[in-house]
Coordinates of N, CA and C in Angstrom, one line a residue:
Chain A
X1 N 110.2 94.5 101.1 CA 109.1 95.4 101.3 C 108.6 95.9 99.9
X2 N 107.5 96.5 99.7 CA 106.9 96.8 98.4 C 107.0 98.1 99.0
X3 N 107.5 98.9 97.6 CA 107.2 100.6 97.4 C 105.8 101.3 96.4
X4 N 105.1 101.9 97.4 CA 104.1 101.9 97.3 C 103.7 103.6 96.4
X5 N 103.5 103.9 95.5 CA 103.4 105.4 95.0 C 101.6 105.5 94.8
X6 N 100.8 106.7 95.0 CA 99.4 106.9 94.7 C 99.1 108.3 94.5
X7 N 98.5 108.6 93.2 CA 98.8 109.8 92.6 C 96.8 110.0 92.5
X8 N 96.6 111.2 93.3 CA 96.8 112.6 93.1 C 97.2 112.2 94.8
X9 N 98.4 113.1 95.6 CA 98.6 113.1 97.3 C 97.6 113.6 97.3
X10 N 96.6 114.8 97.0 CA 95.7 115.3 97.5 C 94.7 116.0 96.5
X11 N 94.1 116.5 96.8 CA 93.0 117.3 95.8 C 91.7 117.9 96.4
X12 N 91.3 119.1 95.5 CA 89.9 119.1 96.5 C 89.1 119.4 95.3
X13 N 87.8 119.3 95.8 CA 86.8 119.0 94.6 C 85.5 119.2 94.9
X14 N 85.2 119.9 94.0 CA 83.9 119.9 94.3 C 82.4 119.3 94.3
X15 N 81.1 119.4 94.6 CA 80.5 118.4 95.1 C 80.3 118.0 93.5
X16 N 79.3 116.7 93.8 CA 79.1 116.5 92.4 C 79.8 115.4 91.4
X17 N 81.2 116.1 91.5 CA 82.2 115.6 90.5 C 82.7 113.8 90.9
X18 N 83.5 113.5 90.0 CA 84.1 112.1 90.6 C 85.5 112.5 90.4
X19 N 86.6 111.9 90.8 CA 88.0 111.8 91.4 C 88.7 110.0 91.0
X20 N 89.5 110.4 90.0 CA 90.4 108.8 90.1 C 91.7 109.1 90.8
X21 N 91.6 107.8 92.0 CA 93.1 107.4 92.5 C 93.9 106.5 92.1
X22 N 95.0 107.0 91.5 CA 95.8 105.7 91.2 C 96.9 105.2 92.0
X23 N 97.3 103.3 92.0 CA 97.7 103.1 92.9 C 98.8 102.5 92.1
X24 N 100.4 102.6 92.1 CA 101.2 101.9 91.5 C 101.9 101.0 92.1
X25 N 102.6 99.8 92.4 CA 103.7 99.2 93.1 C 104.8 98.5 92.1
X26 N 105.9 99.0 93.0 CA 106.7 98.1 92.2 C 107.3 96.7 92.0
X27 N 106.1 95.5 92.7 CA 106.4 94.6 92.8 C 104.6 93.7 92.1
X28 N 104.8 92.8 91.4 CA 103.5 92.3 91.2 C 102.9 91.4 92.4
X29 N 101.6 91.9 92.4 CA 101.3 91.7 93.5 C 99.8 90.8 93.2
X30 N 99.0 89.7 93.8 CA 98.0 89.4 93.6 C 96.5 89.8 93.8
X31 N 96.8 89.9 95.1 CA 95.7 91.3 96.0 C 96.1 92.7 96.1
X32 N 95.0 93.9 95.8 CA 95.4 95.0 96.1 C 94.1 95.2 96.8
X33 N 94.4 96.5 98.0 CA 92.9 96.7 98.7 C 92.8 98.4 98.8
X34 N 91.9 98.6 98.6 CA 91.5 100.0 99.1 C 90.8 100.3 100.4
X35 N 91.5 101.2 101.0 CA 91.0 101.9 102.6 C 90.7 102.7 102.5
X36 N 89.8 103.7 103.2 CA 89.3 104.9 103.5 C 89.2 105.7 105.1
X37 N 90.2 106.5 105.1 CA 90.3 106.7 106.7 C 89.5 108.0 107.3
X38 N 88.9 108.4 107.4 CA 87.8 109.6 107.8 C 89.0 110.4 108.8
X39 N 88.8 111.6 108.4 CA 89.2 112.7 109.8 C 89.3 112.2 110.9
X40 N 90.9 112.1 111.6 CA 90.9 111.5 112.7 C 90.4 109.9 112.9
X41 N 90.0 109.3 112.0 CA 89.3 108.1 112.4 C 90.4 106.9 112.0
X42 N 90.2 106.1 111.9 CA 91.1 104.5 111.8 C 90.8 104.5 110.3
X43 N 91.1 103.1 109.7 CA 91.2 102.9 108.7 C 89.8 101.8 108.4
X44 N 89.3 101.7 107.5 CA 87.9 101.0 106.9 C 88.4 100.5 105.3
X45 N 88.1 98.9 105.6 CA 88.8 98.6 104.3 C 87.3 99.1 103.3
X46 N 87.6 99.1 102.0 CA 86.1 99.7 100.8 C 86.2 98.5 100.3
X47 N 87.5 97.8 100.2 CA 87.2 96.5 98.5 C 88.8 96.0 98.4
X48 N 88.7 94.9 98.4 CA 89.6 94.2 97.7 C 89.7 94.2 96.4
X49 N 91.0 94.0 95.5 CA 91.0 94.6 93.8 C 91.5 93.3 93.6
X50 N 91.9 92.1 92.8 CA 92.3 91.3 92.4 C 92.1 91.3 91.1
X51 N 93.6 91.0 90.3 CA 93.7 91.4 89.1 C 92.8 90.2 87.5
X52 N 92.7 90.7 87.0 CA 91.6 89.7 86.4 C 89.9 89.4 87.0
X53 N 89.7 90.0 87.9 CA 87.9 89.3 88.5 C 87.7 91.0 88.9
X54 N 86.5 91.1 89.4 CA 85.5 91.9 90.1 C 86.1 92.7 91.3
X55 N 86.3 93.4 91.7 CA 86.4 93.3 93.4 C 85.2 93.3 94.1
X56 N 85.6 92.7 95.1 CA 85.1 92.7 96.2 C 84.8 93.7 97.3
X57 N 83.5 94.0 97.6 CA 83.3 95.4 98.5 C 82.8 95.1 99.6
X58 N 82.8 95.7 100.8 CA 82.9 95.0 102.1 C 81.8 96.2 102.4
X59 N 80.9 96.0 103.5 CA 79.5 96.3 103.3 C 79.7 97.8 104.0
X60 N 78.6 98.8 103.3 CA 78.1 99.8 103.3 C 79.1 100.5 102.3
X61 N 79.7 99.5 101.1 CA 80.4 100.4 99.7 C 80.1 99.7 98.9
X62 N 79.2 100.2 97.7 CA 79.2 99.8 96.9 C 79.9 100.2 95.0
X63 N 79.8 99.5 93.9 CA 80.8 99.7 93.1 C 80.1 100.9 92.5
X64 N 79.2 101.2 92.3 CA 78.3 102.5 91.5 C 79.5 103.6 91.9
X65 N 79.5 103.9 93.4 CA 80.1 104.8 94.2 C 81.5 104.8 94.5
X66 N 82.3 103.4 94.2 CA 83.8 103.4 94.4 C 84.0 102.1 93.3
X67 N 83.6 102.7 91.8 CA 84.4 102.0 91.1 C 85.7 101.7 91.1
X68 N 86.5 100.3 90.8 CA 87.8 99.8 91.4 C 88.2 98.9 90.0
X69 N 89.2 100.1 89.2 CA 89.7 98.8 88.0 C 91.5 98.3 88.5
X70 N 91.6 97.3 88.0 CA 92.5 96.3 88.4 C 93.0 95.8 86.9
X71 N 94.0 96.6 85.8 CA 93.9 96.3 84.6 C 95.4 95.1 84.5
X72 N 96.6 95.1 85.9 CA 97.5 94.5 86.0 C 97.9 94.4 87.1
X73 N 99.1 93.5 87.0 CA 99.4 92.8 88.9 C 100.0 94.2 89.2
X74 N 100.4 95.3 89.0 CA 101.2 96.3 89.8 C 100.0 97.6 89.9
X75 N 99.2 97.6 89.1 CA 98.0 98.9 89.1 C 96.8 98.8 89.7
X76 N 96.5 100.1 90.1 CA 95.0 99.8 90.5 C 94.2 101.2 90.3
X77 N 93.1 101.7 90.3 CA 92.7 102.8 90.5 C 90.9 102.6 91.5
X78 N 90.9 103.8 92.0 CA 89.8 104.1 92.8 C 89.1 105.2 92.2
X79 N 87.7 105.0 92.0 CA 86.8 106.2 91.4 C 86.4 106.5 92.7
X80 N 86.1 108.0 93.4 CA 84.8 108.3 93.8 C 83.8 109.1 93.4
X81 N 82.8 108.6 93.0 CA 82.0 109.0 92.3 C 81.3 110.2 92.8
X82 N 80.2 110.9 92.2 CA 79.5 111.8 92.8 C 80.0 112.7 93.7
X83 N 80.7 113.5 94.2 CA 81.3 113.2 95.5 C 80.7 114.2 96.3
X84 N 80.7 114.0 97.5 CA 80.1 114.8 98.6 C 80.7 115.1 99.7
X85 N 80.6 115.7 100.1 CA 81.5 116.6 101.7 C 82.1 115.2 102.8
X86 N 80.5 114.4 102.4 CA 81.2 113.4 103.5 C 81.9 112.4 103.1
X87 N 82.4 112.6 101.6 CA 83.7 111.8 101.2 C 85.2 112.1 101.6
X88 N 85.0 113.4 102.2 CA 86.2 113.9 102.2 C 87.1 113.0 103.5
X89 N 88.2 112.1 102.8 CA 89.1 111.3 103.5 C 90.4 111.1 103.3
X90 N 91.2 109.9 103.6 CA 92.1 110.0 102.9 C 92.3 108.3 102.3
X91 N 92.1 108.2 101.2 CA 92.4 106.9 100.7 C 93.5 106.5 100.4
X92 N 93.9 105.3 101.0 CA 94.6 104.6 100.9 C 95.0 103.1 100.1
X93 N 95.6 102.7 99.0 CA 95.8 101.6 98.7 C 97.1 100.5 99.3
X94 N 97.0 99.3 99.5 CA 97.6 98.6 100.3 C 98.1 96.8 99.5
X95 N 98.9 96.2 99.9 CA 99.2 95.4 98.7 C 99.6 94.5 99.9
X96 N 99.6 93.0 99.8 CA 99.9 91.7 100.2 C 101.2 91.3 99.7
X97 N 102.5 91.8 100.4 CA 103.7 91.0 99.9 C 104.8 90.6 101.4
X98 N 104.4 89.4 101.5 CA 105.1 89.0 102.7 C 104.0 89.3 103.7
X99 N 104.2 90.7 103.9 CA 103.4 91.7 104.8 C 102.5 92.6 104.3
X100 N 101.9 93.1 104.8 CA 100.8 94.3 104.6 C 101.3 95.4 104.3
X101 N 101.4 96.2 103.3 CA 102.0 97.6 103.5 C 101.3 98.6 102.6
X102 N 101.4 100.1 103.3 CA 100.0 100.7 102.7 C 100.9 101.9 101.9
X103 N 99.8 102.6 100.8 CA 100.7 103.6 100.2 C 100.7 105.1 101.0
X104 N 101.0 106.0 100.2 CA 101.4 107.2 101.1 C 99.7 108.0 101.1
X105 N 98.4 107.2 100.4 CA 97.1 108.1 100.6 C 96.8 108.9 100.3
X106 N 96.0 109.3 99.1 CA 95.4 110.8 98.6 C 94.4 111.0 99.8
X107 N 94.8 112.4 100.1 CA 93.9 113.2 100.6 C 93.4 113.9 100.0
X108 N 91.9 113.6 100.3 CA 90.5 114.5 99.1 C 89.6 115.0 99.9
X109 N 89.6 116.4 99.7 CA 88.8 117.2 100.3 C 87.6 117.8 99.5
X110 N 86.3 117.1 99.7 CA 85.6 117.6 98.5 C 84.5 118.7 99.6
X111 N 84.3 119.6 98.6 CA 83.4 121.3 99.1 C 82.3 121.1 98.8
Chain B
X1 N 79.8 92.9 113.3 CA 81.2 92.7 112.8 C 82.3 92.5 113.6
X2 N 83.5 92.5 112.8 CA 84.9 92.5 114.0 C 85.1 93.7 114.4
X3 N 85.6 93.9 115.7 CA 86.0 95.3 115.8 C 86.8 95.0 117.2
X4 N 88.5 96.1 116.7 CA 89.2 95.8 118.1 C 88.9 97.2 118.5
X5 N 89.1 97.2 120.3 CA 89.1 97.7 121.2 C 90.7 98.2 121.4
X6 N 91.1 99.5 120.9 CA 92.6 99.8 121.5 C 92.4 100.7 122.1
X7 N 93.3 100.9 123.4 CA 93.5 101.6 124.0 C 95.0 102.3 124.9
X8 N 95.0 102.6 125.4 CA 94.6 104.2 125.1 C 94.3 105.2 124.0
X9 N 93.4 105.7 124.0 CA 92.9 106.4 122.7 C 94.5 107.7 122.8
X10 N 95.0 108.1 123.7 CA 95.9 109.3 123.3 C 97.1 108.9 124.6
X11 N 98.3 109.1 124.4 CA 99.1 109.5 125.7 C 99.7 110.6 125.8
X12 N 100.1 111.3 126.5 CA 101.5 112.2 126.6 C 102.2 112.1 127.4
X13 N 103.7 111.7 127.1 CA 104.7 111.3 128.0 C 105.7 112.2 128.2
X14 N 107.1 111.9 129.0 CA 108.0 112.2 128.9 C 108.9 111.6 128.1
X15 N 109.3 112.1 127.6 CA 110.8 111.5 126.9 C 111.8 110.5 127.5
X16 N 112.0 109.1 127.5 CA 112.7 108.5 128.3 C 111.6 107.4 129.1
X17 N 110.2 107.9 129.0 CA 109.4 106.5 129.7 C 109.1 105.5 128.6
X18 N 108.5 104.7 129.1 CA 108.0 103.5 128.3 C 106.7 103.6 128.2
X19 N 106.3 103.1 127.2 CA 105.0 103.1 127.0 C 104.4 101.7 126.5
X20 N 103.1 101.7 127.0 CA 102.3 100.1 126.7 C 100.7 101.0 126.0
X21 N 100.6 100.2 125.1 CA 99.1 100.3 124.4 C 98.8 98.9 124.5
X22 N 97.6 98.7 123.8 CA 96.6 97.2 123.9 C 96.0 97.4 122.8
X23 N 95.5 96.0 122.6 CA 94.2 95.8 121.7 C 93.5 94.5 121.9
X24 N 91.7 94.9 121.9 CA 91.3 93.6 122.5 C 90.2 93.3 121.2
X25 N 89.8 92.2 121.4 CA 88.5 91.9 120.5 C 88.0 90.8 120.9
X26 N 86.5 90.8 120.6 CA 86.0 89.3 121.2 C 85.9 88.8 120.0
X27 N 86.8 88.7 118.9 CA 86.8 87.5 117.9 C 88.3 87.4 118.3
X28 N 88.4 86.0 117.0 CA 89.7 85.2 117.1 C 90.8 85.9 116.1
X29 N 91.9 86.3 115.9 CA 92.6 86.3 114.6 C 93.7 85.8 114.6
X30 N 94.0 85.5 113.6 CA 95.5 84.7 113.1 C 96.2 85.4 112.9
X31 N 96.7 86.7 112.7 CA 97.6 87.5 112.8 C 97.1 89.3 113.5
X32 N 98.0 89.3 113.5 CA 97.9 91.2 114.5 C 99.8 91.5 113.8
X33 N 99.0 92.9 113.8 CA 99.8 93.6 112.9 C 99.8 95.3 114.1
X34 N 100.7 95.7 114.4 CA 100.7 97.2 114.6 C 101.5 98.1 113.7
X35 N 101.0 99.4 113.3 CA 101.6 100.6 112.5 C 101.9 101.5 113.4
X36 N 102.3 102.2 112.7 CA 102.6 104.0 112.8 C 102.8 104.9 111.8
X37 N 101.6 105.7 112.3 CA 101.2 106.7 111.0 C 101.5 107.9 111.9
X38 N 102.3 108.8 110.9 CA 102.5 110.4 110.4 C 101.9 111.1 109.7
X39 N 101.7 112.3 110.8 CA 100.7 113.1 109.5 C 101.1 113.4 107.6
X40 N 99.8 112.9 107.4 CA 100.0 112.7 105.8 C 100.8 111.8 105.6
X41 N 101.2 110.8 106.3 CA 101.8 109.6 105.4 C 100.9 108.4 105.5
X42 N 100.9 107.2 105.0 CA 100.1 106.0 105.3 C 101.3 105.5 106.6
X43 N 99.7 103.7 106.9 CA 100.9 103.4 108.1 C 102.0 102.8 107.5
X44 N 103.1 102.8 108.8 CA 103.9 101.6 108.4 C 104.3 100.8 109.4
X45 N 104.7 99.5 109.0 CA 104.6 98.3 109.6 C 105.7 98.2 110.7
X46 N 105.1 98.0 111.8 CA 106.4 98.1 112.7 C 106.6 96.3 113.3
X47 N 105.3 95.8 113.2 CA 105.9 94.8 114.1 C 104.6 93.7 113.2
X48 N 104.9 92.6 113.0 CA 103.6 91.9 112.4 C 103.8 90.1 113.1
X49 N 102.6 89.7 114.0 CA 102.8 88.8 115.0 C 101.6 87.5 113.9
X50 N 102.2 86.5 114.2 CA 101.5 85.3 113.4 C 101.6 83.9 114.0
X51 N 101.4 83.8 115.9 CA 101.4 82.6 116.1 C 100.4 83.2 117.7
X52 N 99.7 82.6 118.1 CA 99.6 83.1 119.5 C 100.4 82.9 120.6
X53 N 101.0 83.9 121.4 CA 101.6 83.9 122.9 C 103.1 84.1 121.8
X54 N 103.1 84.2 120.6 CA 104.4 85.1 120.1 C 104.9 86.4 120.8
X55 N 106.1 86.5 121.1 CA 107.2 87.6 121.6 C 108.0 88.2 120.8
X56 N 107.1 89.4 119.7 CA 108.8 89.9 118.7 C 109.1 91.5 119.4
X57 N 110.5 91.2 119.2 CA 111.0 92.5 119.5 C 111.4 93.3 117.9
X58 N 111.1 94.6 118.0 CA 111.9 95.5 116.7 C 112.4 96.7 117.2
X59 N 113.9 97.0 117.6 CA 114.5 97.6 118.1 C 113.5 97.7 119.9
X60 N 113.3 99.2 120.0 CA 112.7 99.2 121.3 C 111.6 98.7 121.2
X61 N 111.1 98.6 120.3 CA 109.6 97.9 120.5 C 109.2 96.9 120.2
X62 N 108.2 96.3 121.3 CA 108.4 94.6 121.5 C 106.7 94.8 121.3
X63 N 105.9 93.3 120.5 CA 104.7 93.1 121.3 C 104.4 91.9 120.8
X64 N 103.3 91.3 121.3 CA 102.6 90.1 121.9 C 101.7 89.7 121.3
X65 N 101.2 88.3 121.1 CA 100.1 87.8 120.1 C 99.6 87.0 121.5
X66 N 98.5 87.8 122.0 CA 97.7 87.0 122.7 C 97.6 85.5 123.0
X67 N 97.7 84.7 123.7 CA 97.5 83.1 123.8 C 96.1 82.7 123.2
X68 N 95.2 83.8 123.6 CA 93.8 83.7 123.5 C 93.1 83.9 121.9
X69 N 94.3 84.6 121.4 CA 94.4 85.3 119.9 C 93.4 86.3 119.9
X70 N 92.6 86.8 120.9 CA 91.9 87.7 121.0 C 92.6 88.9 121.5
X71 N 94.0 88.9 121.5 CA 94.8 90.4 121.7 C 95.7 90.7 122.2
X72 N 96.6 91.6 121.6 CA 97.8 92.4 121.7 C 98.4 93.1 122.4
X73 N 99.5 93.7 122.4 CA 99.8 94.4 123.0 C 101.1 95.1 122.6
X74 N 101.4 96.0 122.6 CA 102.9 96.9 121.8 C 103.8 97.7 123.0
X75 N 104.4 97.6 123.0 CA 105.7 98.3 124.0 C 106.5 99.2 123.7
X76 N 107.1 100.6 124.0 CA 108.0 101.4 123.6 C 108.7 101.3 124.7
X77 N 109.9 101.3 124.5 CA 111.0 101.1 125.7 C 111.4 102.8 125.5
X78 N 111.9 103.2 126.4 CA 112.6 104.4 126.7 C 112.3 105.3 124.9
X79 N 111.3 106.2 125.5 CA 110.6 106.8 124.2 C 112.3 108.2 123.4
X80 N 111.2 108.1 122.4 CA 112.1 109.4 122.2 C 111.1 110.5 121.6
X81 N 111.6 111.7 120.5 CA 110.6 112.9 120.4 C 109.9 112.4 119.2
X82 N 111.0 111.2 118.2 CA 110.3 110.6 117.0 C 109.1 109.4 117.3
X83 N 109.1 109.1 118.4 CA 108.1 107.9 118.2 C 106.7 108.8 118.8
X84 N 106.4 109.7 118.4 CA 105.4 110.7 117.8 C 104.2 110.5 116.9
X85 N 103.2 110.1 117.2 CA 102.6 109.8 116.3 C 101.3 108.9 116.6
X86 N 100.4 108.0 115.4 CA 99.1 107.4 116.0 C 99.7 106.1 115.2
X87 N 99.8 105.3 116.8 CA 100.0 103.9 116.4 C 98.8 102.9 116.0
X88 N 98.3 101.8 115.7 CA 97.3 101.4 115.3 C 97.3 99.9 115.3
X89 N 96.9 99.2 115.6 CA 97.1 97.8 115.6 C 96.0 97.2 114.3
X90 N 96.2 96.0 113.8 CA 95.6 95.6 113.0 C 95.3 94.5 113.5
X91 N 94.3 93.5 113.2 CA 93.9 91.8 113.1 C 93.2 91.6 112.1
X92 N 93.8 90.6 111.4 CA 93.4 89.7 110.1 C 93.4 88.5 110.1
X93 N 92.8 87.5 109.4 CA 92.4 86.5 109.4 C 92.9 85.7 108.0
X94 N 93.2 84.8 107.8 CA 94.0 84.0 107.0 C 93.1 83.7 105.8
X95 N 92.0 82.7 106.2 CA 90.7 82.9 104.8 C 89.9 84.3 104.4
X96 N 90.6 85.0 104.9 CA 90.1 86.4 104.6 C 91.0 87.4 103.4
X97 N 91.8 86.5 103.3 CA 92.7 87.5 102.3 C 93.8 88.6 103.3
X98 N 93.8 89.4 102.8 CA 94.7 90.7 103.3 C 94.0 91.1 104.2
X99 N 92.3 91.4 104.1 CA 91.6 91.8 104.8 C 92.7 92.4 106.5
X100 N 92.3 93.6 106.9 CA 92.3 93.4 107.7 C 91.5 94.3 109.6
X101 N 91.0 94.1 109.8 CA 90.6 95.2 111.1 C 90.9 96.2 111.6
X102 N 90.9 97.3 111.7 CA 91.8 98.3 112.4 C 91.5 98.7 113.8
X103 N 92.5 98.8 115.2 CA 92.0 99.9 116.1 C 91.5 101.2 115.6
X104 N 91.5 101.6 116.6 CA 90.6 102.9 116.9 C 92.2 104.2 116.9
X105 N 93.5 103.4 117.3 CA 94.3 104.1 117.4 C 94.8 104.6 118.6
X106 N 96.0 104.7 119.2 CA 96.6 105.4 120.0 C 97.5 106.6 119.7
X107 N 97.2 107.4 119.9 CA 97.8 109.3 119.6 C 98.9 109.2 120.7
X108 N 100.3 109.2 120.0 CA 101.2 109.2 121.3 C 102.2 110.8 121.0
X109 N 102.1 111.3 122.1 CA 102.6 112.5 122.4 C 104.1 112.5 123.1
X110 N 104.9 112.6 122.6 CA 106.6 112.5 123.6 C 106.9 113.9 123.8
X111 N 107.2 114.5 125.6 CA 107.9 115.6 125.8 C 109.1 115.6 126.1
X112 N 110.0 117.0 125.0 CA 111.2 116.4 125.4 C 111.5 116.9 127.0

């Protein structure tokens, strides 16, 4: 299994501002993905991160609003930009080894 | 888009029953995966299915890769106060990368 760490667990913020999440594992890994889980809701993937290219954003995210750097096989971070009340969720980063496994999720509560 | 159908959205049992959740979808996928998430933690992987009409068991819990590959199903054998929590099934697809789908979730409640 991959051990999964993502720093800040939580934070709150106010409107306006942007927020970086970082994602560490300790296994190198080829794909990394970012989720976003709304209050009570399921999980919604934002973007695939693959180290060396672009990521990939899956529709209604775009990168202005969840920039996603990918600088090595074990790192990742998540910007949310601008942020607004209805960002407030809990993100999640998640890595492809064997299996699927997700990290423990900043919760951001933005005012 | 894709989107699975789980259900039951919540249970509350007794301690000692068994429990069955589902998940359906009218697309195809090559794997189904179910979690369990704790408040404030991410999920984690309890059972991950990769053939259709597959039968894995993990300790008490057993579940099923549809024949149809259109859907799942997860089993708790004689519950306890820990299996607490919102389980979640997943479907992904193989040229898709990691990508993967999520239910809607099942909120399972155990009384002792």
């Amino acid at each position: 299994s991959a051990v999964i760490s993502q720093k800040p667990s939580r934070d709150i913020c106010q409107r306006g501002t942007s927020l970086t999440i970082q994602c560490q594992v300790d296994s190198q890994v080829t794909m990394m993905f970012w989720y976003r889980q709304q209050p009570g809701q399921s999980l919604t993937l934002i973007a695939t991160a693959n180290q060396g290219s672009e990521a990939t954003y899956e529709s209604g995210f775009v990168i202005d609003k969840f920039p996603i750097s990918r600088p090595n096989l074990t790192f990742s971070t998540l910007t949310v930009s601008n942020m607004s009340p209805e960002d407030s969720s809990i993100y999640l980063c998640s890595v492809v080894l064997n299996e699927q496994f997700f990290g423990p999720g900043t919760r951001l509560t933005v005012l | 888009g894709q989107q699975l159908n789980q259900s039951p959205q919540s249970m509350f049992i007794q301690e000692g029953e068994d429990v069955s959740m589902n998940c359906t979808s009218s697309s195809i996928f090559n794997t189904w995966l179910w979690y369990k998430q704790d408040p404030g933690e991410g999920p984690v992987l309890l059972i991950a299915l990769y053939k259709a009409g597959e039968l894995t068991s993990n300790g008490r819990l057993t579940a099923q890769f549809g024949i149809t590959r259109k859907d799942s199903f997860l089993n708790i054998s004689a519950s306890i106060p820990s299996d607490v929590g919102i389980y979640f099934c997943a479907g992904g697809i193989y040229n898709q990368g990691g990508k993967l789908i999520f239910g809607q979730g099942t909120e399972l409640s155990v009384k002792p």
